[in-house]
Coordinates of C-alpha atoms in Angstrom, one line a residue:
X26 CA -17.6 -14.2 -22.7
X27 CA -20.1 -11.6 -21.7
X28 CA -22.3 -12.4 -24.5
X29 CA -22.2 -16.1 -23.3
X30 CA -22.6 -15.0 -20.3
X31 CA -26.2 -12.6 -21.2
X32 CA -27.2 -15.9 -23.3
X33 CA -26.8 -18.4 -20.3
X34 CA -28.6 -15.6 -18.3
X35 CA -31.7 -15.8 -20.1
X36 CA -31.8 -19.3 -20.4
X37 CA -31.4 -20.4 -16.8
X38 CA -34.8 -19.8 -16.0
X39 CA -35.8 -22.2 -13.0
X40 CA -33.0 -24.4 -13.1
X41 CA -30.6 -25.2 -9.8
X42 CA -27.7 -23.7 -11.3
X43 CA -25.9 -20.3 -9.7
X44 CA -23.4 -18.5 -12.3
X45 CA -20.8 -16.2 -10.5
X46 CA -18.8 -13.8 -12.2
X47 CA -16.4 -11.2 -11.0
X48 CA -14.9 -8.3 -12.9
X49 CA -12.3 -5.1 -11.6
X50 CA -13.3 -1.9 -12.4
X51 CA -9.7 -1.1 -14.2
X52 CA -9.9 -4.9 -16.0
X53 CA -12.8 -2.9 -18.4
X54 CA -11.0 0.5 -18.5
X55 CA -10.5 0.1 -22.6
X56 CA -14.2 -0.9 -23.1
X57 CA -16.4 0.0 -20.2
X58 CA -19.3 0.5 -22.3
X59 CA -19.4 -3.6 -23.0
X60 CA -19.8 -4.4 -19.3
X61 CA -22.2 -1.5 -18.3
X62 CA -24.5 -2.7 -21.1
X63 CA -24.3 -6.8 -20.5
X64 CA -25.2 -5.6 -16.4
X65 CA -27.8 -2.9 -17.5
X66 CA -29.0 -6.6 -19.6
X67 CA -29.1 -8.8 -16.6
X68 CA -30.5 -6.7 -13.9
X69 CA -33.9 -7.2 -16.0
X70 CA -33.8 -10.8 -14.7
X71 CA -34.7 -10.9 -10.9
X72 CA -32.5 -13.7 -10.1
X73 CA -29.7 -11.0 -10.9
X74 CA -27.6 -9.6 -8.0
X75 CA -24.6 -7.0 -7.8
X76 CA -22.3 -7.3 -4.8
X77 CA -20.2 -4.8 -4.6
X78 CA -16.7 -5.3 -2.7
X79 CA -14.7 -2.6 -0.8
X80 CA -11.3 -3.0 0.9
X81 CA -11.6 -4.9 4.0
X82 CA -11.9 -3.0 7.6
X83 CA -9.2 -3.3 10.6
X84 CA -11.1 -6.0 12.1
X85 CA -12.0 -8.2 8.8
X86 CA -8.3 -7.6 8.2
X87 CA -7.0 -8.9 11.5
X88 CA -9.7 -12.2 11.2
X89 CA -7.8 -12.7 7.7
X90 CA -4.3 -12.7 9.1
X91 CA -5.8 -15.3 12.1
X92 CA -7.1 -17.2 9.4
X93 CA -3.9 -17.1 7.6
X94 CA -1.8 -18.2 10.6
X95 CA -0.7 -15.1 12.0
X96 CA -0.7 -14.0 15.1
X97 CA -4.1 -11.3 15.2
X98 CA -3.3 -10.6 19.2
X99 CA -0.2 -9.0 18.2
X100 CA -1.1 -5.5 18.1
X101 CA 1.8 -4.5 16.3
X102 CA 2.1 -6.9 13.9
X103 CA -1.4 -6.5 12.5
X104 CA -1.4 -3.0 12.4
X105 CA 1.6 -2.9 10.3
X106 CA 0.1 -5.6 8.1
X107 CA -2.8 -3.1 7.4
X108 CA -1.0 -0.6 7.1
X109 CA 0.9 -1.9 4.3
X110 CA -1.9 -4.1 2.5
X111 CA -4.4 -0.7 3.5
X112 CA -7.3 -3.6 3.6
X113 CA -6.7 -5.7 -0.2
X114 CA -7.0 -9.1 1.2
X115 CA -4.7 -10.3 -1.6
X116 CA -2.2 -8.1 -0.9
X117 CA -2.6 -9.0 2.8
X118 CA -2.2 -12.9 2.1
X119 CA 1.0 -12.1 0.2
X120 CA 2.5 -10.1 2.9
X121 CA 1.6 -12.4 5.5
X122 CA 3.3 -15.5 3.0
X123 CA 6.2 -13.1 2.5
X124 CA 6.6 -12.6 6.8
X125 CA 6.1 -15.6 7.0
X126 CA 9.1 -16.7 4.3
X127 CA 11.1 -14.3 6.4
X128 CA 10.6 -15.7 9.6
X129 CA 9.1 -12.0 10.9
X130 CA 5.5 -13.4 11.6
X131 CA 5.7 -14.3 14.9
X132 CA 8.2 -11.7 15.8
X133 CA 7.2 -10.4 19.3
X134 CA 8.5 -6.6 18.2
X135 CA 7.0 -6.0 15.2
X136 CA 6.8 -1.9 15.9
X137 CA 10.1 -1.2 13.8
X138 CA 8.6 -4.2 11.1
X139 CA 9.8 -3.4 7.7
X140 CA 7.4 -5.2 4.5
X141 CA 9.0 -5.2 1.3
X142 CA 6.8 -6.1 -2.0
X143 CA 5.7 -9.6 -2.2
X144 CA 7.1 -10.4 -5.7
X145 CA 3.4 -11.9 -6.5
X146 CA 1.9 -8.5 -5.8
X147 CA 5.3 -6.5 -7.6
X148 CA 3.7 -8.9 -10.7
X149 CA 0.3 -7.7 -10.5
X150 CA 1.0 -3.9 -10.2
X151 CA 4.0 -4.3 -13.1
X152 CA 0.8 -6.5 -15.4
X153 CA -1.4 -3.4 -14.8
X154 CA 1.0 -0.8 -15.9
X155 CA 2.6 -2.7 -19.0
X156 CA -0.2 -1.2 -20.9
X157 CA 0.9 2.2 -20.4
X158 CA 2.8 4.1 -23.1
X159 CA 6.1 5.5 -22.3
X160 CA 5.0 9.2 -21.4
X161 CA 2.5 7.8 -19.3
X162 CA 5.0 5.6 -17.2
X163 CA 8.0 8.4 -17.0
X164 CA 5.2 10.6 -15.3
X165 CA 4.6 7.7 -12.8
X166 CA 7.9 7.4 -12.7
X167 CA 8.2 11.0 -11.3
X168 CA 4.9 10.3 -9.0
X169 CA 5.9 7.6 -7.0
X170 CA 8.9 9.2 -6.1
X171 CA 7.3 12.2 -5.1
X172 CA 5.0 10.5 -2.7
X173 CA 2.0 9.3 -1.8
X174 CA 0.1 12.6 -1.9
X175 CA 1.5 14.5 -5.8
X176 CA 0.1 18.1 -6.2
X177 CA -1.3 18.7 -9.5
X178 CA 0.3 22.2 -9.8
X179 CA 4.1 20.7 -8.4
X180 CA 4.0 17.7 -10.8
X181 CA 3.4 20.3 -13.8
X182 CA 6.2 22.2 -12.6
X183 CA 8.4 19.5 -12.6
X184 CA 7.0 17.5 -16.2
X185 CA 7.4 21.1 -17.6
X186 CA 3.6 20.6 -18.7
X187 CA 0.6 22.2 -18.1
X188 CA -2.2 20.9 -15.3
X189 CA -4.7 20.5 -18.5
X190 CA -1.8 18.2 -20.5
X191 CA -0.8 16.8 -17.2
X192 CA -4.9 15.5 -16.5
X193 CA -5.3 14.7 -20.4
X194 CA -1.6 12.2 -20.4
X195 CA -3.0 11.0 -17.3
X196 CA -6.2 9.7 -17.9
X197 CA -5.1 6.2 -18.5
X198 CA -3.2 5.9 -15.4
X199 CA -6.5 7.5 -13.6
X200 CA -8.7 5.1 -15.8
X201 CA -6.8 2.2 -14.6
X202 CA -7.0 3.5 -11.1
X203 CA -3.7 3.3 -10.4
X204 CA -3.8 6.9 -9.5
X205 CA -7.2 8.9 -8.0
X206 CA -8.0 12.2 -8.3
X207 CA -8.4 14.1 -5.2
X208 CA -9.4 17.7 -6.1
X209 CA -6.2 19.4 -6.6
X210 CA -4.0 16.4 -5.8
X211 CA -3.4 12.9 -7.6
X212 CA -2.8 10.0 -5.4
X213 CA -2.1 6.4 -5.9
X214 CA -4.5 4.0 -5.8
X215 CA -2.4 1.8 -3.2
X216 CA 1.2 2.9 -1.6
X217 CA 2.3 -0.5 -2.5
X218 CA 1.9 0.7 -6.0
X219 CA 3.9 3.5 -6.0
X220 CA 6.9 1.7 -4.1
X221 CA 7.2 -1.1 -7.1
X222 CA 7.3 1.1 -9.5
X223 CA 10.1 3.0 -7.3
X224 CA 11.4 0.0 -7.0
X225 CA 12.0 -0.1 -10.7
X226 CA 13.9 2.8 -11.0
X227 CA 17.9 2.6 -11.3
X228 CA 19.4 4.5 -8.4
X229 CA 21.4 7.4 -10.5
X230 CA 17.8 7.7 -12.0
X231 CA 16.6 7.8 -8.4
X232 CA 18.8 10.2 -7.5
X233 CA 17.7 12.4 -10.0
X234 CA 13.9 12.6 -10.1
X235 CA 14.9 13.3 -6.4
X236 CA 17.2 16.2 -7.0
X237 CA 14.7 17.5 -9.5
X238 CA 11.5 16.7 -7.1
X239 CA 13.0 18.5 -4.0
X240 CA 14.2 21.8 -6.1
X241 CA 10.6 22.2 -7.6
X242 CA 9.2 21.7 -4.4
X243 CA 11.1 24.2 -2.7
X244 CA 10.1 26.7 -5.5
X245 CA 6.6 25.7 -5.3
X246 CA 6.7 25.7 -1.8
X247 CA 7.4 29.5 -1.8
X248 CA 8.0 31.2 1.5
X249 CA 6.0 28.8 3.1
X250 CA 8.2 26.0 3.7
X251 CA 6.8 24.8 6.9
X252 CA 4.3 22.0 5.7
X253 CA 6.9 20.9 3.4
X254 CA 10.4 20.8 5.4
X255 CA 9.6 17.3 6.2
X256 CA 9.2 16.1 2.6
X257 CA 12.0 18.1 1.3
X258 CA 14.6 16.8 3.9
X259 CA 13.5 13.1 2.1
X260 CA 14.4 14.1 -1.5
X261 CA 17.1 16.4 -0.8
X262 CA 19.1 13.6 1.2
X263 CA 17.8 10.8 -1.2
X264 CA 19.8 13.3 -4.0
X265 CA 22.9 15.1 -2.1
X266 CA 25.0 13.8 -4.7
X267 CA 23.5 15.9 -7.1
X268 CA 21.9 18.4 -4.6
X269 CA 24.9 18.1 -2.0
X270 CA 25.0 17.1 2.4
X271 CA 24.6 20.8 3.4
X272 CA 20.9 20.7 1.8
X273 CA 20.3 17.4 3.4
X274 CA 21.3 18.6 6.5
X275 CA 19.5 21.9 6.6
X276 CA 16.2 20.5 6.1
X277 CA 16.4 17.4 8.1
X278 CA 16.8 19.6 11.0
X279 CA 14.1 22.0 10.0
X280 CA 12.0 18.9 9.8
X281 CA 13.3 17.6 13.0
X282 CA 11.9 21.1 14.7
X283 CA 8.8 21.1 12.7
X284 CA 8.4 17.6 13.7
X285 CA 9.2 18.5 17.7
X286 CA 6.5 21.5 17.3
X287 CA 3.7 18.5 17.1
X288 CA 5.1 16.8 19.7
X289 CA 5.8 14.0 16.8
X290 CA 9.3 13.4 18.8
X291 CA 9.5 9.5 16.7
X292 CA 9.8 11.6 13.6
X293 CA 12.0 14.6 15.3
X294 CA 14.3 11.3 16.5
X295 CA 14.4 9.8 12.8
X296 CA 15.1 13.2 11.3
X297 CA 17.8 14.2 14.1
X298 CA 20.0 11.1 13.5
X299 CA 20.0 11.8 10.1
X300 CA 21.8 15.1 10.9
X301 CA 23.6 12.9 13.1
X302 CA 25.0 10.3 10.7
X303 CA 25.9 13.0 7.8
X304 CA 30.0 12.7 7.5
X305 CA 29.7 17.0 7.2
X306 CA 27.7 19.1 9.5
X307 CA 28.8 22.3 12.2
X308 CA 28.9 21.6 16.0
X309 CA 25.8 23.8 16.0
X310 CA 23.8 21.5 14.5
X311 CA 24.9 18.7 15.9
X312 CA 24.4 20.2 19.4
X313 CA 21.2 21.2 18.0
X314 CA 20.5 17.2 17.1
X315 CA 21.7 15.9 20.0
X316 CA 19.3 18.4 22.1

């Protein structure tokens, strides 16, 4: 198709016909040589033009869910909407469908709003990783449950590989784009990619990567827990049947503090009920939470 496509390029000439093409970047990952060449071929044609597309801002975002029959003055709404699609107009349109399937798109409180996967964008993501082999997808695996945000040096604790076998199985998944590179960091391309393939996890196997994940990150935290209390009360209370409540409850209310000491008192609330709702803690800290 591209050599079609080079052929019909040069024999156009001054005909009224307009050929449009569009290509992803990950689509070409196996042979990006063969694109690069056919565009370095057509931009010696003047009637050639490259347009290329970026995620869409707040504002083109909220005209899309207008367009779409959602409700753009609701502040609320849209902001949640972008904050899960994080501008991909095709993964906004399927969120919006999917509200709108649940009857949650003209809700008037949309600030506690919860968006699961649209199952056509769950189909996209799952088309895009099928390619990967299984070492590649175990170390996904392990990444989305880690977060949105993986440390290079953490994630080779926990695979029990080193950061230069970590980058080198990785490449794919960074070819692909379904992870960036962010100096010492690796990050998905899109959240929404990192919860379906969460999603496809079993939940002892959830449980598991989670005990694992918070026990490397306490070791590779070190004695400076402080930027990390917050992610470590997630995994440890995601895995207290491996990892036990008393862990759970210890750093949920670290995290509840830490959370307190920025003045972030939705997250100190979220991480103080937590205490509050474990069937095992001391009257301390449940004063504590309650305070």
């Amino acid at each position: 198709s591209l050599y079609l496509l080079e052929l019909l390029a040069a024999s156009i000439g001054d005909s009224s016909i307009a050929i449009v093409f569009t290509s992803r970047d990950y689509d070409m990952a196996d042979n990006p040589q063969a694109l690069t060449k056919m565009i370095g071929e057509l931009n010696r044609w003047e009637v050639f033009s490259r347009i290329d597309l970026t995620r869409l801002s707040l504002e083109a975002t909220t005209e899309q869910l207008a367009l779409l029959g959602g409700d753009s003055s609701n502040i609320a709404l849209r902001d949640a909407i972008f904050a899960s699609s994080e501008g991909n107009p095709f993964f906004t349109a399927e969120v919006v469908r999917l509200l709108a399937q649940e009857g949650k798109l003209s809700s008037t409180d949309a600030s506690d709003l919860e968006i699961g996967i649209p199952t056509a964008v769950s189909e996209v993501i799952n088309r895009r990783i099928s390619r990967l082999n299984e070492q590649e997808l175990d170390l996904l695996q392990t990444c989305s449950v880690v977060g949105q945000q993986i440390e290079i040096g953490l994630l080779a604790d926990i695979s029990g590989l080193s950061p230069q076998q970590l980058l080198q199985d990785l490449d794919r998944p960074i070819t692909y784009q379904i992870l960036q590179l962010d100096g010492s960091n690796l990050r998905f391309s899109h959240a929404l990619i990192a919860e379906a393939i969460a999603d496809g996890l079993s939940v002892t196997n959830l449980v598991s990567r989670n005990a694992t994940i918070a026990e490397s990150l306490s070791e590779f935290a070190d004695d400076d827990l402080r930027p990390y209390v917050g992610r470590l009360a997630t995994h440890y209370i995601a895995s207290q049947a491996i990892t036990g409540i008393d862990r759970a409850v210890e750093f949920s209310l670290l995290a509840g503090e830490e959370a307190l000491r920025f003045t972030d008192f939705e997250s100190g609330r979220r991480h103080f009920n937590t205490v509050m709702k474990r069937e095992k803690y001391s009257e301390a800290d449940e004063v504590t939470a309650q305070a």
